[in-house]
Amino acid sequence: GVRGAKSESSVQWMTGDTAELIKTAKEHLENNELEDAYAIFGEAYDFAEMDEETEVLFYLGYTSYLMGDLPGTAGYLGDIIEVNTEADYFPNLLLFYGQVLAETFAFEDAIEWIQTYRDVETIDPSVKQTALLIEGISYSSLEDVENAKTALEASRSIDPESEVAKTAGTLLGELE
């Protein structure tokens, strides 16, 4: 996309450098300047090419979440069409969207989302462990005890000493 900028002589057309806008918005996000980050991510979305759109939607959703706008968060994340599993933000997207779906009681969607991406080879075992925990919680919320146990046991087995494993173990105890 392009936009016009007024100068003394004439209109100059400027292209939006989406990568630069994302970088600037992330800096605002790190400084907890949520409104500024949100506005700049919104501008980045206006200029985003298809390969940049998912990242911008992820960050718009994340910023909305931090601002307390859960419906807005779900809306942005729900607009994601293409997922690049090689992207550096992918593990965060996997867990965050799964969590948001579960928090909004879209348990079937959370399970489907997690199951679609949890076995991607590039994700860290701790990310997979947390994804399986979210899956187990979602199954438990649907009162599907067998699948909940399977997911929670799989989560616990990845790193039995981790906090995630302890949480999975507690939930497994509650399912007995």
PDB file of C-alpha atoms in Angstrom:
ATOM      1  CA  GLY A   1       0.000   0.000   0.000  1.00  0.00           C
ATOM      2  CA  VAL A   2       0.969   3.610  -0.365  1.00  0.00           C
ATOM      3  CA  ARG A   3      -0.010   6.828   1.327  1.00  0.00           C
ATOM      4  CA  GLY A   4       0.420  10.451   0.510  1.00  0.00           C
ATOM      5  CA  ALA A   5       2.537  12.853   2.518  1.00  0.00           C
ATOM      6  CA  LYS A   6       2.198  16.566   2.046  1.00  0.00           C
ATOM      7  CA  SER A   7       5.313  18.571   1.259  1.00  0.00           C
ATOM      8  CA  GLU A   8       5.822  22.166   0.138  1.00  0.00           C
ATOM      9  CA  SER A   9       6.006  21.337  -3.551  1.00  0.00           C
ATOM     10  CA  SER A  10       3.736  18.381  -4.219  1.00  0.00           C
ATOM     11  CA  VAL A  11       2.445  15.112  -2.913  1.00  0.00           C
ATOM     12  CA  GLN A  12       5.159  12.534  -2.313  1.00  0.00           C
ATOM     13  CA  TRP A  13       4.093   8.896  -2.244  1.00  0.00           C
ATOM     14  CA  MET A  14       5.579   6.831   0.526  1.00  0.00           C
ATOM     15  CA  THR A  15       5.405   3.086   0.829  1.00  0.00           C
ATOM     16  CA  GLY A  16       4.818   1.600   4.237  1.00  0.00           C
ATOM     17  CA  ASP A  17       7.805  -0.444   5.354  1.00  0.00           C
ATOM     18  CA  THR A  18       5.895  -3.106   7.226  1.00  0.00           C
ATOM     19  CA  ALA A  19       8.990  -4.701   8.775  1.00  0.00           C
ATOM     20  CA  GLU A  20      10.084  -1.333  10.174  1.00  0.00           C
ATOM     21  CA  LEU A  21       6.575  -0.630  11.498  1.00  0.00           C
ATOM     22  CA  ILE A  22       6.474  -4.059  13.179  1.00  0.00           C
ATOM     23  CA  LYS A  23       9.876  -3.435  14.751  1.00  0.00           C
ATOM     24  CA  THR A  24       8.781  -0.025  16.073  1.00  0.00           C
ATOM     25  CA  ALA A  25       5.484  -1.408  17.381  1.00  0.00           C
ATOM     26  CA  LYS A  26       7.320  -4.253  19.162  1.00  0.00           C
ATOM     27  CA  GLU A  27       9.524  -1.677  20.897  1.00  0.00           C
ATOM     28  CA  HIS A  28       6.395   0.110  22.146  1.00  0.00           C
ATOM     29  CA  LEU A  29       4.985  -3.250  23.252  1.00  0.00           C
ATOM     30  CA  GLU A  30       8.176  -4.042  25.210  1.00  0.00           C
ATOM     31  CA  ASN A  31       7.860  -0.646  26.917  1.00  0.00           C
ATOM     32  CA  ASN A  32       4.226  -1.404  27.786  1.00  0.00           C
ATOM     33  CA  GLU A  33       3.053   1.469  25.545  1.00  0.00           C
ATOM     34  CA  LEU A  34       0.073  -0.562  24.413  1.00  0.00           C
ATOM     35  CA  GLU A  35      -1.992   2.102  22.653  1.00  0.00           C
ATOM     36  CA  ASP A  36       1.015   3.223  20.596  1.00  0.00           C
ATOM     37  CA  ALA A  37       1.937  -0.369  19.771  1.00  0.00           C
ATOM     38  CA  TYR A  38      -1.647  -1.137  18.764  1.00  0.00           C
ATOM     39  CA  ALA A  39      -1.850   1.914  16.485  1.00  0.00           C
ATOM     40  CA  ILE A  40       1.445   1.102  14.771  1.00  0.00           C
ATOM     41  CA  PHE A  41       0.550  -2.591  14.344  1.00  0.00           C
ATOM     42  CA  GLY A  42      -2.711  -1.359  12.784  1.00  0.00           C
ATOM     43  CA  GLU A  43      -0.736   0.782  10.355  1.00  0.00           C
ATOM     44  CA  ALA A  44       1.557  -2.172   9.600  1.00  0.00           C
ATOM     45  CA  TYR A  45      -1.516  -4.265   8.816  1.00  0.00           C
ATOM     46  CA  ASP A  46      -2.622  -1.679   6.245  1.00  0.00           C
ATOM     47  CA  PHE A  47       0.680  -2.135   4.388  1.00  0.00           C
ATOM     48  CA  ALA A  48       1.285  -5.840   5.054  1.00  0.00           C
ATOM     49  CA  GLU A  49       1.890  -8.290   2.243  1.00  0.00           C
ATOM     50  CA  MET A  50       0.363 -11.743   2.646  1.00  0.00           C
ATOM     51  CA  ASP A  51       3.550 -13.176   4.195  1.00  0.00           C
ATOM     52  CA  GLU A  52       3.572 -10.377   6.810  1.00  0.00           C
ATOM     53  CA  GLU A  53      -0.132 -10.404   7.568  1.00  0.00           C
ATOM     54  CA  THR A  54      -0.089 -13.343  10.009  1.00  0.00           C
ATOM     55  CA  GLU A  55       2.652 -11.772  12.119  1.00  0.00           C
ATOM     56  CA  VAL A  56       0.806  -8.450  12.273  1.00  0.00           C
ATOM     57  CA  LEU A  57      -2.501 -10.163  13.153  1.00  0.00           C
ATOM     58  CA  PHE A  58      -0.713 -12.124  15.904  1.00  0.00           C
ATOM     59  CA  TYR A  59       0.689  -8.930  17.401  1.00  0.00           C
ATOM     60  CA  LEU A  60      -2.606  -7.035  17.015  1.00  0.00           C
ATOM     61  CA  GLY A  61      -4.297  -9.901  18.851  1.00  0.00           C
ATOM     62  CA  TYR A  62      -1.625 -10.015  21.529  1.00  0.00           C
ATOM     63  CA  THR A  63      -1.726  -6.256  22.078  1.00  0.00           C
ATOM     64  CA  SER A  64      -5.553  -6.336  22.206  1.00  0.00           C
ATOM     65  CA  TYR A  65      -5.298  -9.088  24.822  1.00  0.00           C
ATOM     66  CA  LEU A  66      -2.930  -7.022  26.959  1.00  0.00           C
ATOM     67  CA  MET A  67      -5.361  -4.106  26.641  1.00  0.00           C
ATOM     68  CA  GLY A  68      -8.159  -6.334  27.992  1.00  0.00           C
ATOM     69  CA  ASP A  69     -10.036  -6.746  24.703  1.00  0.00           C
ATOM     70  CA  LEU A  70     -10.616 -10.498  24.503  1.00  0.00           C
ATOM     71  CA  PRO A  71     -13.233 -10.293  21.697  1.00  0.00           C
ATOM     72  CA  GLY A  72     -10.848  -8.136  19.650  1.00  0.00           C
ATOM     73  CA  THR A  73      -8.051 -10.599  20.336  1.00  0.00           C
ATOM     74  CA  ALA A  74     -10.141 -13.527  19.115  1.00  0.00           C
ATOM     75  CA  GLY A  75     -11.165 -11.526  16.046  1.00  0.00           C
ATOM     76  CA  TYR A  76      -7.607 -10.728  14.974  1.00  0.00           C
ATOM     77  CA  LEU A  77      -6.361 -14.258  15.582  1.00  0.00           C
ATOM     78  CA  GLY A  78      -9.410 -15.683  13.823  1.00  0.00           C
ATOM     79  CA  ASP A  79      -8.478 -13.700  10.699  1.00  0.00           C
ATOM     80  CA  ILE A  80      -5.196 -15.599  10.332  1.00  0.00           C
ATOM     81  CA  ILE A  81      -5.233 -17.575   7.091  1.00  0.00           C
ATOM     82  CA  GLU A  82      -1.641 -18.697   6.542  1.00  0.00           C
ATOM     83  CA  VAL A  83       0.640 -19.897   9.312  1.00  0.00           C
ATOM     84  CA  ASN A  84       4.397 -19.915   8.754  1.00  0.00           C
ATOM     85  CA  THR A  85       5.669 -22.558  11.146  1.00  0.00           C
ATOM     86  CA  GLU A  86       9.251 -21.380  10.492  1.00  0.00           C
ATOM     87  CA  ALA A  87       8.555 -17.837  11.743  1.00  0.00           C
ATOM     88  CA  ASP A  88      10.222 -16.795  14.994  1.00  0.00           C
ATOM     89  CA  TYR A  89       6.865 -15.789  16.518  1.00  0.00           C
ATOM     90  CA  PHE A  90       5.201 -19.136  15.613  1.00  0.00           C
ATOM     91  CA  PRO A  91       5.652 -20.861  19.016  1.00  0.00           C
ATOM     92  CA  ASN A  92       4.057 -17.854  20.733  1.00  0.00           C
ATOM     93  CA  LEU A  93       1.227 -17.827  18.205  1.00  0.00           C
ATOM     94  CA  LEU A  94       0.616 -21.550  18.733  1.00  0.00           C
ATOM     95  CA  LEU A  95       0.302 -21.244  22.501  1.00  0.00           C
ATOM     96  CA  PHE A  96      -1.355 -17.843  22.637  1.00  0.00           C
ATOM     97  CA  TYR A  97      -4.131 -18.620  20.153  1.00  0.00           C
ATOM     98  CA  GLY A  98      -4.748 -21.990  21.821  1.00  0.00           C
ATOM     99  CA  GLN A  99      -5.024 -20.236  25.180  1.00  0.00           C
ATOM    100  CA  VAL A 100      -7.355 -17.537  23.807  1.00  0.00           C
ATOM    101  CA  LEU A 101      -9.618 -20.155  22.227  1.00  0.00           C
ATOM    102  CA  ALA A 102      -9.776 -22.047  25.527  1.00  0.00           C
ATOM    103  CA  GLU A 103     -10.406 -18.814  27.496  1.00  0.00           C
ATOM    104  CA  THR A 104     -13.305 -17.963  25.194  1.00  0.00           C
ATOM    105  CA  PHE A 105     -14.768 -21.452  25.718  1.00  0.00           C
ATOM    106  CA  ALA A 106     -14.043 -22.460  22.087  1.00  0.00           C
ATOM    107  CA  PHE A 107     -12.617 -25.744  23.342  1.00  0.00           C
ATOM    108  CA  GLU A 108     -13.143 -27.730  20.124  1.00  0.00           C
ATOM    109  CA  ASP A 109     -11.383 -24.983  18.161  1.00  0.00           C
ATOM    110  CA  ALA A 110      -8.549 -24.894  20.701  1.00  0.00           C
ATOM    111  CA  ILE A 111      -8.059 -28.658  20.359  1.00  0.00           C
ATOM    112  CA  GLU A 112      -8.138 -28.489  16.567  1.00  0.00           C
ATOM    113  CA  TRP A 113      -5.658 -25.559  16.516  1.00  0.00           C
ATOM    114  CA  ILE A 114      -3.235 -27.257  18.921  1.00  0.00           C
ATOM    115  CA  GLN A 115      -3.452 -30.633  17.158  1.00  0.00           C
ATOM    116  CA  THR A 116      -2.796 -29.000  13.781  1.00  0.00           C
ATOM    117  CA  TYR A 117       0.521 -27.507  14.899  1.00  0.00           C
ATOM    118  CA  ARG A 118       1.768 -29.175  18.095  1.00  0.00           C
ATOM    119  CA  ASP A 119       3.868 -31.767  16.251  1.00  0.00           C
ATOM    120  CA  VAL A 120       5.707 -29.317  13.983  1.00  0.00           C
ATOM    121  CA  GLU A 121       9.347 -30.391  14.135  1.00  0.00           C
ATOM    122  CA  THR A 122      10.693 -26.861  14.612  1.00  0.00           C
ATOM    123  CA  ILE A 123       8.952 -26.209  17.948  1.00  0.00           C
ATOM    124  CA  ASP A 124      10.765 -26.584  21.217  1.00  0.00           C
ATOM    125  CA  PRO A 125       9.727 -29.493  23.478  1.00  0.00           C
ATOM    126  CA  SER A 126       8.639 -27.027  26.193  1.00  0.00           C
ATOM    127  CA  VAL A 127       6.262 -25.383  23.693  1.00  0.00           C
ATOM    128  CA  LYS A 128       4.825 -28.772  22.753  1.00  0.00           C
ATOM    129  CA  GLN A 129       4.470 -29.594  26.450  1.00  0.00           C
ATOM    130  CA  THR A 130       2.455 -26.435  27.073  1.00  0.00           C
ATOM    131  CA  ALA A 131       0.377 -26.994  23.919  1.00  0.00           C
ATOM    132  CA  LEU A 132      -0.538 -30.475  25.162  1.00  0.00           C
ATOM    133  CA  LEU A 133      -1.488 -28.982  28.539  1.00  0.00           C
ATOM    134  CA  ILE A 134      -3.880 -26.537  26.811  1.00  0.00           C
ATOM    135  CA  GLU A 135      -5.261 -29.441  24.772  1.00  0.00           C
ATOM    136  CA  GLY A 136      -5.782 -31.481  27.936  1.00  0.00           C
ATOM    137  CA  ILE A 137      -7.519 -28.595  29.710  1.00  0.00           C
ATOM    138  CA  SER A 138      -9.780 -28.132  26.684  1.00  0.00           C
ATOM    139  CA  TYR A 139     -10.710 -31.815  26.584  1.00  0.00           C
ATOM    140  CA  SER A 140     -11.333 -31.728  30.335  1.00  0.00           C
ATOM    141  CA  SER A 141     -13.603 -28.705  29.909  1.00  0.00           C
ATOM    142  CA  LEU A 142     -15.591 -30.711  27.358  1.00  0.00           C
ATOM    143  CA  GLU A 143     -15.780 -33.542  29.928  1.00  0.00           C
ATOM    144  CA  ASP A 144     -13.845 -35.825  27.546  1.00  0.00           C
ATOM    145  CA  VAL A 145     -11.868 -37.489  30.326  1.00  0.00           C
ATOM    146  CA  GLU A 146     -10.042 -40.102  28.225  1.00  0.00           C
ATOM    147  CA  ASN A 147      -8.644 -37.607  25.710  1.00  0.00           C
ATOM    148  CA  ALA A 148      -7.884 -35.168  28.536  1.00  0.00           C
ATOM    149  CA  LYS A 149      -5.845 -37.847  30.322  1.00  0.00           C
ATOM    150  CA  THR A 150      -4.009 -38.772  27.127  1.00  0.00           C
ATOM    151  CA  ALA A 151      -3.017 -35.155  26.405  1.00  0.00           C
ATOM    152  CA  LEU A 152      -2.083 -34.390  30.017  1.00  0.00           C
ATOM    153  CA  GLU A 153       0.004 -37.578  30.347  1.00  0.00           C
ATOM    154  CA  ALA A 154       1.778 -36.725  27.075  1.00  0.00           C
ATOM    155  CA  SER A 155       2.425 -33.213  28.376  1.00  0.00           C
ATOM    156  CA  ARG A 156       3.786 -34.479  31.680  1.00  0.00           C
ATOM    157  CA  SER A 157       6.086 -37.004  30.001  1.00  0.00           C
ATOM    158  CA  ILE A 158       8.018 -34.399  27.958  1.00  0.00           C
ATOM    159  CA  ASP A 159       9.773 -32.832  30.973  1.00  0.00           C
ATOM    160  CA  PRO A 160       8.455 -34.425  34.183  1.00  0.00           C
ATOM    161  CA  GLU A 161      10.258 -31.916  36.444  1.00  0.00           C
ATOM    162  CA  SER A 162       8.819 -28.766  34.839  1.00  0.00           C
ATOM    163  CA  GLU A 163       6.066 -26.554  36.246  1.00  0.00           C
ATOM    164  CA  VAL A 164       3.893 -27.474  33.253  1.00  0.00           C
ATOM    165  CA  ALA A 165       4.297 -31.163  34.144  1.00  0.00           C
ATOM    166  CA  LYS A 166       3.332 -30.436  37.753  1.00  0.00           C
ATOM    167  CA  THR A 167       0.202 -28.622  36.556  1.00  0.00           C
ATOM    168  CA  ALA A 168      -0.633 -31.529  34.222  1.00  0.00           C
ATOM    169  CA  GLY A 169      -0.149 -33.926  37.149  1.00  0.00           C
ATOM    170  CA  THR A 170      -2.482 -31.900  39.364  1.00  0.00           C
ATOM    171  CA  LEU A 171      -5.137 -31.875  36.649  1.00  0.00           C
ATOM    172  CA  LEU A 172      -4.720 -35.608  36.086  1.00  0.00           C
ATOM    173  CA  GLY A 173      -5.326 -36.134  39.810  1.00  0.00           C
ATOM    174  CA  GLU A 174      -8.542 -34.135  39.566  1.00  0.00           C
ATOM    175  CA  LEU A 175      -9.733 -36.334  36.690  1.00  0.00           C
ATOM    176  CA  GLU A 176      -9.422 -39.556  38.711  1.00  0.00           C
TER     177      GLU A 176
END
